[in-house]
mmCIF file of C-alpha atoms and ligand atoms in Angstrom:
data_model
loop_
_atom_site.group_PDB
_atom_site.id
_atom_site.type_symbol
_atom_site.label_atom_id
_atom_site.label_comp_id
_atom_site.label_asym_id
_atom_site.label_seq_id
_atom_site.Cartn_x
_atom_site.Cartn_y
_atom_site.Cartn_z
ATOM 1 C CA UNK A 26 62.790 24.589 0.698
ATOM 2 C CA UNK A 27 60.302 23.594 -2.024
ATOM 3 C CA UNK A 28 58.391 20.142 -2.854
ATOM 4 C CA UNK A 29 59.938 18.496 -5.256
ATOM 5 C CA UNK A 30 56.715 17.298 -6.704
ATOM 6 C CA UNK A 31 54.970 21.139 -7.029
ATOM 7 C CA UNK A 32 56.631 21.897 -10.630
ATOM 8 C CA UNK A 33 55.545 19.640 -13.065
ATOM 9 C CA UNK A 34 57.701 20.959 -16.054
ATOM 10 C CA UNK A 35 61.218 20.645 -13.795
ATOM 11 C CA UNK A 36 60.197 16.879 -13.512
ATOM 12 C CA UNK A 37 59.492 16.325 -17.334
ATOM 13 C CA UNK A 38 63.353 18.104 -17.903
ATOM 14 C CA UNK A 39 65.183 15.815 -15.066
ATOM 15 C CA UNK A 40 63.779 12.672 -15.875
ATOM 16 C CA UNK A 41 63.345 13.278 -19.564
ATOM 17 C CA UNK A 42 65.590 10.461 -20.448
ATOM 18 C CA UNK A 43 64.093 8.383 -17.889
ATOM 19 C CA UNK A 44 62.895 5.289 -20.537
ATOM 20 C CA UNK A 45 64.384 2.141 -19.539
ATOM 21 C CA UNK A 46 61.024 0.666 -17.341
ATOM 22 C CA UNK A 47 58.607 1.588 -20.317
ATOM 23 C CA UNK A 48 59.273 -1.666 -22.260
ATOM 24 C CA UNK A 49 58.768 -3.461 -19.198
ATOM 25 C CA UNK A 50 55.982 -1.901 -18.005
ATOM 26 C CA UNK A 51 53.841 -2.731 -21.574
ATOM 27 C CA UNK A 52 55.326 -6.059 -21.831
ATOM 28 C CA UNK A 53 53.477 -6.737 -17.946
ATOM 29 C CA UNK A 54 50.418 -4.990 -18.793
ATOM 30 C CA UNK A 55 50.223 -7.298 -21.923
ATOM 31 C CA UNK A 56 50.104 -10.042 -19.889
ATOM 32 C CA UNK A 57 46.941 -9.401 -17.746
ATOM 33 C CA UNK A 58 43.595 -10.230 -18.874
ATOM 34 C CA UNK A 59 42.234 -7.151 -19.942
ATOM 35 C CA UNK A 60 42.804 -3.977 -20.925
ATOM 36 C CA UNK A 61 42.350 -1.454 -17.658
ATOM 37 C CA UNK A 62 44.987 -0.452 -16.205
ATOM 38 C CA UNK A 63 45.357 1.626 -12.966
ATOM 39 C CA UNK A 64 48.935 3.314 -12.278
ATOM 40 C CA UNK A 65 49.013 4.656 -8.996
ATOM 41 C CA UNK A 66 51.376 7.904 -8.692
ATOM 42 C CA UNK A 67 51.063 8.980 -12.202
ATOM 43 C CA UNK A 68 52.926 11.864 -11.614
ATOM 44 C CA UNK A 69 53.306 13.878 -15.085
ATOM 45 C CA UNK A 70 52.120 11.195 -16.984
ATOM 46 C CA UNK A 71 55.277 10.000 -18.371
ATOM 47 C CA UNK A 72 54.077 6.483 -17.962
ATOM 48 C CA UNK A 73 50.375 7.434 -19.233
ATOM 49 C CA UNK A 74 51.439 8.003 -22.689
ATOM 50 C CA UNK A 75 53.036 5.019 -24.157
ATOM 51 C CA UNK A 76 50.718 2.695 -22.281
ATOM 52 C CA UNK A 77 47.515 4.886 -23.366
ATOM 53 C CA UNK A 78 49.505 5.178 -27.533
ATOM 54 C CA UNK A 79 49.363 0.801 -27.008
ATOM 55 C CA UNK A 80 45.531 0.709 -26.479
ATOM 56 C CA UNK A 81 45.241 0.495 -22.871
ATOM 57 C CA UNK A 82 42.106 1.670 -21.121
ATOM 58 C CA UNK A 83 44.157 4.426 -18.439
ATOM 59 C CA UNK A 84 43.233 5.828 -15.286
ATOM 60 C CA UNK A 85 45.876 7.482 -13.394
ATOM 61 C CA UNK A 86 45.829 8.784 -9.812
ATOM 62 C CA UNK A 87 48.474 11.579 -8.995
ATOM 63 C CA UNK A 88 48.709 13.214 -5.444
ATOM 64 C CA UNK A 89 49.976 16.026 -6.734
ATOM 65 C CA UNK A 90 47.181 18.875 -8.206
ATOM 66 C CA UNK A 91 49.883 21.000 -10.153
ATOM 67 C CA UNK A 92 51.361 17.527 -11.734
ATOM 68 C CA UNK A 93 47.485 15.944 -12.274
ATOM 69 C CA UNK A 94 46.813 18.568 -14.119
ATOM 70 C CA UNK A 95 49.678 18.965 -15.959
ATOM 71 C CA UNK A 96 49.146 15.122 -17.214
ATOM 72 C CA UNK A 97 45.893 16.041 -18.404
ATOM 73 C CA UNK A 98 46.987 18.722 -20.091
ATOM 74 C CA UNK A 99 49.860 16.328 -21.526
ATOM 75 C CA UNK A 100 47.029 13.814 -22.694
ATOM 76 C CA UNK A 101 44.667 16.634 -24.311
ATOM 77 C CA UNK A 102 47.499 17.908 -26.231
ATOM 78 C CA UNK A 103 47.566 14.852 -27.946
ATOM 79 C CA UNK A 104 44.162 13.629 -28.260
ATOM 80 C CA UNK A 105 44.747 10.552 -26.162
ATOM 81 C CA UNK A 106 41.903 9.341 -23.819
ATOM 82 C CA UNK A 107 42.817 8.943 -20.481
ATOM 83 C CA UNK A 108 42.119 9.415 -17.056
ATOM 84 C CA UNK A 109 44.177 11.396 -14.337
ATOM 85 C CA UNK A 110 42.575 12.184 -11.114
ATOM 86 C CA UNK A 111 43.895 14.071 -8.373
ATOM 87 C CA UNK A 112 44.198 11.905 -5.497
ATOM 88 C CA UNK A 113 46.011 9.793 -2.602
ATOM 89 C CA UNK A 114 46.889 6.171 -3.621
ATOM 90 C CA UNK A 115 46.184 5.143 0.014
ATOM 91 C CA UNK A 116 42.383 6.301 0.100
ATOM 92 C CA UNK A 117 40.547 6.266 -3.234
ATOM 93 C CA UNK A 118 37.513 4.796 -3.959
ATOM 94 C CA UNK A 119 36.827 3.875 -8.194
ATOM 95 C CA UNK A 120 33.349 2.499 -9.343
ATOM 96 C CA UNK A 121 35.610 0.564 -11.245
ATOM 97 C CA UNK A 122 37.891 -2.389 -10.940
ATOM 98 C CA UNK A 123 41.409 -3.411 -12.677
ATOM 99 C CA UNK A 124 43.039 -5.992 -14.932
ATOM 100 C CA UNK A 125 46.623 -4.209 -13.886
ATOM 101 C CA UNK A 126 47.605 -2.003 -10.825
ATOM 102 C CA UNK A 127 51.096 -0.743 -10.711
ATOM 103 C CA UNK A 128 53.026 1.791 -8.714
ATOM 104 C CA UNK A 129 55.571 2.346 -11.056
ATOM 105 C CA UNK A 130 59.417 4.469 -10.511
ATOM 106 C CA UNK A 131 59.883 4.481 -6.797
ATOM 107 C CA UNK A 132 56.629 6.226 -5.420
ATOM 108 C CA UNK A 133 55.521 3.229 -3.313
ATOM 109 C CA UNK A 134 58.701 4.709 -1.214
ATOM 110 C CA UNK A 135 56.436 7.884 -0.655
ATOM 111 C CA UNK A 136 54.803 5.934 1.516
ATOM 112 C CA UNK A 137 56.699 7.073 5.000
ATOM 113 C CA UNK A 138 54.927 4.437 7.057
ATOM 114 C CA UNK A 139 53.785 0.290 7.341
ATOM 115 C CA UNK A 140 50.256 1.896 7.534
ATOM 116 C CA UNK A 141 50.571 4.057 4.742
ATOM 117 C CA UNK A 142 52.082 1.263 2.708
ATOM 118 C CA UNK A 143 49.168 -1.265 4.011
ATOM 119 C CA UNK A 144 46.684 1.352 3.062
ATOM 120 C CA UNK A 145 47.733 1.429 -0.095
ATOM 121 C CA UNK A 146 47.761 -1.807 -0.555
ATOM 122 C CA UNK A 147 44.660 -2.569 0.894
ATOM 123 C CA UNK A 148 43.442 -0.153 -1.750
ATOM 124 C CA UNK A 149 45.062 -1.986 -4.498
ATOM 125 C CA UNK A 150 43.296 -5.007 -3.453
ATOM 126 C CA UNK A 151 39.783 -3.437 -3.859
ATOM 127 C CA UNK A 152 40.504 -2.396 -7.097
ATOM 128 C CA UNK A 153 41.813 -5.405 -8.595
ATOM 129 C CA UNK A 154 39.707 -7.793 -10.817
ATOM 130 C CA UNK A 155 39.513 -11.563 -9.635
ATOM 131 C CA UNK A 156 42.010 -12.258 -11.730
ATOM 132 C CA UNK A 157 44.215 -8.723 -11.760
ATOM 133 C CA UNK A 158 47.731 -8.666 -11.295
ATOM 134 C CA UNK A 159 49.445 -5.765 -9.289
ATOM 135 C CA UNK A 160 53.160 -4.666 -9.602
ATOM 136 C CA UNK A 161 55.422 -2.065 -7.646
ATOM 137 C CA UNK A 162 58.416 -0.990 -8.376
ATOM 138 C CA UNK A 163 61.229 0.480 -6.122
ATOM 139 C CA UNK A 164 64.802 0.074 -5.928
ATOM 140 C CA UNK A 165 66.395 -1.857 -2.907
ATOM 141 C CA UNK A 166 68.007 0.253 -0.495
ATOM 142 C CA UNK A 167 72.010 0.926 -0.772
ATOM 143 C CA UNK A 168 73.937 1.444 1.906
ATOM 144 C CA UNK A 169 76.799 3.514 0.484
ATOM 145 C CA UNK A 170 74.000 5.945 -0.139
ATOM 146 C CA UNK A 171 72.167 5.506 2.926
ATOM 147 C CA UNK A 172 75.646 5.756 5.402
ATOM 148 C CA UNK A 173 77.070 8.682 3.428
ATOM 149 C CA UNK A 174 78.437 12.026 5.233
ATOM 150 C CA UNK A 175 75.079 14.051 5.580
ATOM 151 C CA UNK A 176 77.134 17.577 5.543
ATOM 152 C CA UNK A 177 78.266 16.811 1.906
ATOM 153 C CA UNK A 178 77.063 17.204 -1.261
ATOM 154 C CA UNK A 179 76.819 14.927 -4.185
ATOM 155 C CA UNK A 180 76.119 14.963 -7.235
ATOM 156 C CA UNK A 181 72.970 13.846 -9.078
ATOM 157 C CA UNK A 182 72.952 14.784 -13.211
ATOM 158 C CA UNK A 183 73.075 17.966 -15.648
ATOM 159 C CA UNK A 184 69.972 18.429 -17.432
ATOM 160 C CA UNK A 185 68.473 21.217 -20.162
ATOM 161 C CA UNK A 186 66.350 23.485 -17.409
ATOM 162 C CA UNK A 187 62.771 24.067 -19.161
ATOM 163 C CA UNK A 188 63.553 28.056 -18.632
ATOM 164 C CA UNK A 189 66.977 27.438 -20.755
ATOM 165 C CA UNK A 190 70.693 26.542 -19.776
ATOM 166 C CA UNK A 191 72.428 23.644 -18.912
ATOM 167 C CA UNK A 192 71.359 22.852 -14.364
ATOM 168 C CA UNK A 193 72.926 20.863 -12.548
ATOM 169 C CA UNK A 194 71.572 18.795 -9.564
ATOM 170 C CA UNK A 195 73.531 18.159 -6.674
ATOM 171 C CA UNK A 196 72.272 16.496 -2.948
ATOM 172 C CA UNK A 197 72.475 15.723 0.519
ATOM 173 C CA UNK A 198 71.301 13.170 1.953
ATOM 174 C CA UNK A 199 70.471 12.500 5.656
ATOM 175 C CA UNK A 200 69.011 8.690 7.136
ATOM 176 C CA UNK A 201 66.709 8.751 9.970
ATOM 177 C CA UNK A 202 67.214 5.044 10.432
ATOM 178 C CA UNK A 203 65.012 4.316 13.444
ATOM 179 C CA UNK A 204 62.173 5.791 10.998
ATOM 180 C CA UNK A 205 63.921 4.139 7.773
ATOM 181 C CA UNK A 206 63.713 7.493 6.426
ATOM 182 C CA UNK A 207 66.185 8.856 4.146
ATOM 183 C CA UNK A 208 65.624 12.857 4.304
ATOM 184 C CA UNK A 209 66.884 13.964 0.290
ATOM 185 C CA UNK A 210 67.718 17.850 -0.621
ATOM 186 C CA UNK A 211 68.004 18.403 -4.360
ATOM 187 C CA UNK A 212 69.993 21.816 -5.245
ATOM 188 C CA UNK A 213 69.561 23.091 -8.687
ATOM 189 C CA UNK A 214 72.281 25.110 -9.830
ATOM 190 C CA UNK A 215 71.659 27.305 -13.031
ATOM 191 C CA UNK A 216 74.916 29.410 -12.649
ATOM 192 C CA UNK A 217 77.656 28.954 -10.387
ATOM 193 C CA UNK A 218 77.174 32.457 -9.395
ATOM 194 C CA UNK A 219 73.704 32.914 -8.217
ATOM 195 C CA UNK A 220 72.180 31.101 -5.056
ATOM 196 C CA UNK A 221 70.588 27.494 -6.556
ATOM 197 C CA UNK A 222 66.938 26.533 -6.134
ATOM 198 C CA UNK A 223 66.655 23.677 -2.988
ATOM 199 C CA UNK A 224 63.581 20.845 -3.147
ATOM 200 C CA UNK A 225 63.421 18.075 -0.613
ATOM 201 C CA UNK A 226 61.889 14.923 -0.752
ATOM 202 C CA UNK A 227 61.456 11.595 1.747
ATOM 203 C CA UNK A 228 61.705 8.493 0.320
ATOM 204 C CA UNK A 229 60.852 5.206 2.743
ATOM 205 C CA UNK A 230 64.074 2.424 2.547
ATOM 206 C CA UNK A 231 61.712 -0.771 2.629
ATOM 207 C CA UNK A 232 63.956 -3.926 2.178
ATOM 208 C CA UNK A 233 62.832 -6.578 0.408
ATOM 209 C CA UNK A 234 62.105 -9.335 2.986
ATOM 210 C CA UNK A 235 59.653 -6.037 4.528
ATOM 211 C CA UNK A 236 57.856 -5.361 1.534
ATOM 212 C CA UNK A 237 57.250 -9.304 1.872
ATOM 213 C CA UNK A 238 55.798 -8.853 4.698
ATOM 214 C CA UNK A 239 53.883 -5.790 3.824
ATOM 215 C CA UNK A 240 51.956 -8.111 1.285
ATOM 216 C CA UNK A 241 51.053 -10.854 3.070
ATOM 217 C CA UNK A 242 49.825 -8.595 6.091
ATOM 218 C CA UNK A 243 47.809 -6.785 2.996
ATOM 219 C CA UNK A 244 46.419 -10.505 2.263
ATOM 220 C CA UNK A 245 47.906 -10.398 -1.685
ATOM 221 C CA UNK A 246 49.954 -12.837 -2.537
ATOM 222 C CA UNK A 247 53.126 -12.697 -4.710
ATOM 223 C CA UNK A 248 53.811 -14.652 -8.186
ATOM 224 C CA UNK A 249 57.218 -12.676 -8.874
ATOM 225 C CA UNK A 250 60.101 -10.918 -7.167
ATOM 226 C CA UNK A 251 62.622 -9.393 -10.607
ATOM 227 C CA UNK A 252 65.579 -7.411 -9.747
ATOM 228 C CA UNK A 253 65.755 -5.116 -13.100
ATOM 229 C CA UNK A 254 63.434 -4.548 -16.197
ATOM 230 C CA UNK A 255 65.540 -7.273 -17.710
ATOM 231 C CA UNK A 256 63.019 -9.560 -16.334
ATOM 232 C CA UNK A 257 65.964 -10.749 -13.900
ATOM 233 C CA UNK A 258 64.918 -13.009 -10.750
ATOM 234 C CA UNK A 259 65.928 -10.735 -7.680
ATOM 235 C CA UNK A 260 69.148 -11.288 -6.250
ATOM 236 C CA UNK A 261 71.469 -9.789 -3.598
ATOM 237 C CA UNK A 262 72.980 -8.022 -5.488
ATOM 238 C CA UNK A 263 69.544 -6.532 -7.867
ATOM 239 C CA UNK A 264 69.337 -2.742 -8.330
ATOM 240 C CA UNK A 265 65.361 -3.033 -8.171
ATOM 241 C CA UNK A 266 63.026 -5.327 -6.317
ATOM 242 C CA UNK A 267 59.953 -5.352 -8.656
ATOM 243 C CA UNK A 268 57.488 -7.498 -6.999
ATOM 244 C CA UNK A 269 54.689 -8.885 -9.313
ATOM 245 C CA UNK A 270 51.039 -10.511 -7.301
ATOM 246 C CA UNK A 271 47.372 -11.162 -7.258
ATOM 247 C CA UNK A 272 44.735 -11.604 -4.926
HETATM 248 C C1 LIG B 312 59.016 9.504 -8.723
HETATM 249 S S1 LIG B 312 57.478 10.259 -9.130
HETATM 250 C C2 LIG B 312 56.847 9.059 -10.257
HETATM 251 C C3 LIG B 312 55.802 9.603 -11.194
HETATM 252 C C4 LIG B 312 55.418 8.660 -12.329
HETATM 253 N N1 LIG B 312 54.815 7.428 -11.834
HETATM 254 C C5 LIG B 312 56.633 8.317 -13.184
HETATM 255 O O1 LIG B 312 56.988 7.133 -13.228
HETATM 256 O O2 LIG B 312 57.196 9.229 -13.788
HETATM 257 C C6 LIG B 312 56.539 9.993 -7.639
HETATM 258 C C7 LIG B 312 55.107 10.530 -7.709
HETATM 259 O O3 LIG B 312 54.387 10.060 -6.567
HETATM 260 C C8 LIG B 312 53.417 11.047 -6.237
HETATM 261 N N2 LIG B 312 52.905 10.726 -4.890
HETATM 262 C C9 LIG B 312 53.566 10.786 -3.700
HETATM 263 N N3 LIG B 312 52.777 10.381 -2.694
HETATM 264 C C10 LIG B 312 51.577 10.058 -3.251
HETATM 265 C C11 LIG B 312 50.326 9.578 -2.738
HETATM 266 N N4 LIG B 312 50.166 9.345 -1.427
HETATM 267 N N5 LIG B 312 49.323 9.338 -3.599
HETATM 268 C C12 LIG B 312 49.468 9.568 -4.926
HETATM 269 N N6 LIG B 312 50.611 10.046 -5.481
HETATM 270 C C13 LIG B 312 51.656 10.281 -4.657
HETATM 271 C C14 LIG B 312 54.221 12.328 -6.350
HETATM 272 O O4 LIG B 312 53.400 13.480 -6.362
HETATM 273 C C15 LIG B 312 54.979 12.041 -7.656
HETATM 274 O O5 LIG B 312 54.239 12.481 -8.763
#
């Protein structure tokens, strides 16, 4: 079983039409007081690029070497100024701080523990200006997905595989729910005939009254809970619970 997060150019293919939080995102970072930004998880840089193209100052900081570089690489190509270091969004030091920290597309969920999490966002809380503004994103836990028979499989999308040929994704899922972890095994199929590739990833399910908690224990304080890019307040039924703070 692979990483999921070890082949940079697989990502950019899956989540190629993956858009919809990009006008959001700007629209937030417009708001702060100042151009630096800090995204943490930057993962290929898909979020780097438009927010870079609109005059942001960028720093990125990416866990993953093989995607790191592969942002750079993105940025280089087209002569756009940003910075992606390789690093762990729950212990970095910068000799710089931030008008806007975000953890953008789920990754705060990487975070398998409270003390991860509170790491993180004690991290986020160094970084920040006096008057910085943080925002994570992650979806709010579903419980059709979560209860769901852990034997079969589901399926996920079709996408254009970088190597050529329609793949299709298809996954099992397993919920440790003593550890709120929800185990995820992605099988790429690029013929029905040959045996597919398998990556595996562990997401956290943090409700929202925990993440609540999870920022006041950091000592950050919230100005906005949204349920979708739409800018929607978060209700019971919201897809997303974007939360939106200072210090
Ligand atoms: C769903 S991807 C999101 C990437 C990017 N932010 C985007 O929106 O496309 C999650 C990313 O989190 C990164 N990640 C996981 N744990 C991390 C950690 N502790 N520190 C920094 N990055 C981490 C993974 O390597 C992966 O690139």
């Amino acid at each position: 079983m692979n990483d999921i997060y070890t082949v940079p150019e697989l990502y950019d293919a899956f989540h190629g039409n993956k858009i919809d939080d990009i006008p959001f995102l700007l629209a937030q970072a417009e708001k702060s007081k100042g151009p630096d930004v800090l995204e943490l998880a930057a993962g290929t840089g898909r979020l780097a690029i438009p927010l870079i193209q609109a005059g942001f100052t960028y720093t990125g900081i990416e866990l993953s070497p093989s995607y790191a570089q592969w942002a750079r690489d993105k940025l280089t190509k087209r002569k756009l100024s940003g910075k992606i270091i390789t690093g762990d969004m729950r212990s970095f030091s910068l000799d710089k701080k931030f008008d806007f920290i975000f953890v953008g597309f789920n990754s705060f969920l990487h975070l398998g523990t409270d003390q991860d999490a509170l790491q993180c966002l004690e991290h986020i809380k160094k970084h920040l200006k006096p008057d910085g503004r943080f925002l994570v994103d992650i979806f709010v836990p579903n419980p059709d997905h979560l209860y769901r028979d852990p034997e079969k499989f589901y399926p996920v999308m079709s996408f254009e595989h970088p190597q050529g040929g329609e793949c299709r994704i298809v996954e099992k899922t397993r919920y440790d729910s003593a550890a709120e972890i929800l185990h995820v095994e992605w099988y790429f199929y690029r013929d029905e005939a040959s045996s597919p590739d398998i990556y595996s990833f562990d997401m956290r399910m943090v409700y929202p009254d925990t993440f609540d908690r999870l920022i006041t224990d950091a000592g950050l304080v919230i100005q906005e809970k949204l349920g979708n890019y739409d800018g929607s307040p978060l209700e019971p039924e919201s897809p997303l619970q974007i939360t939106i703070g200072c210090l």
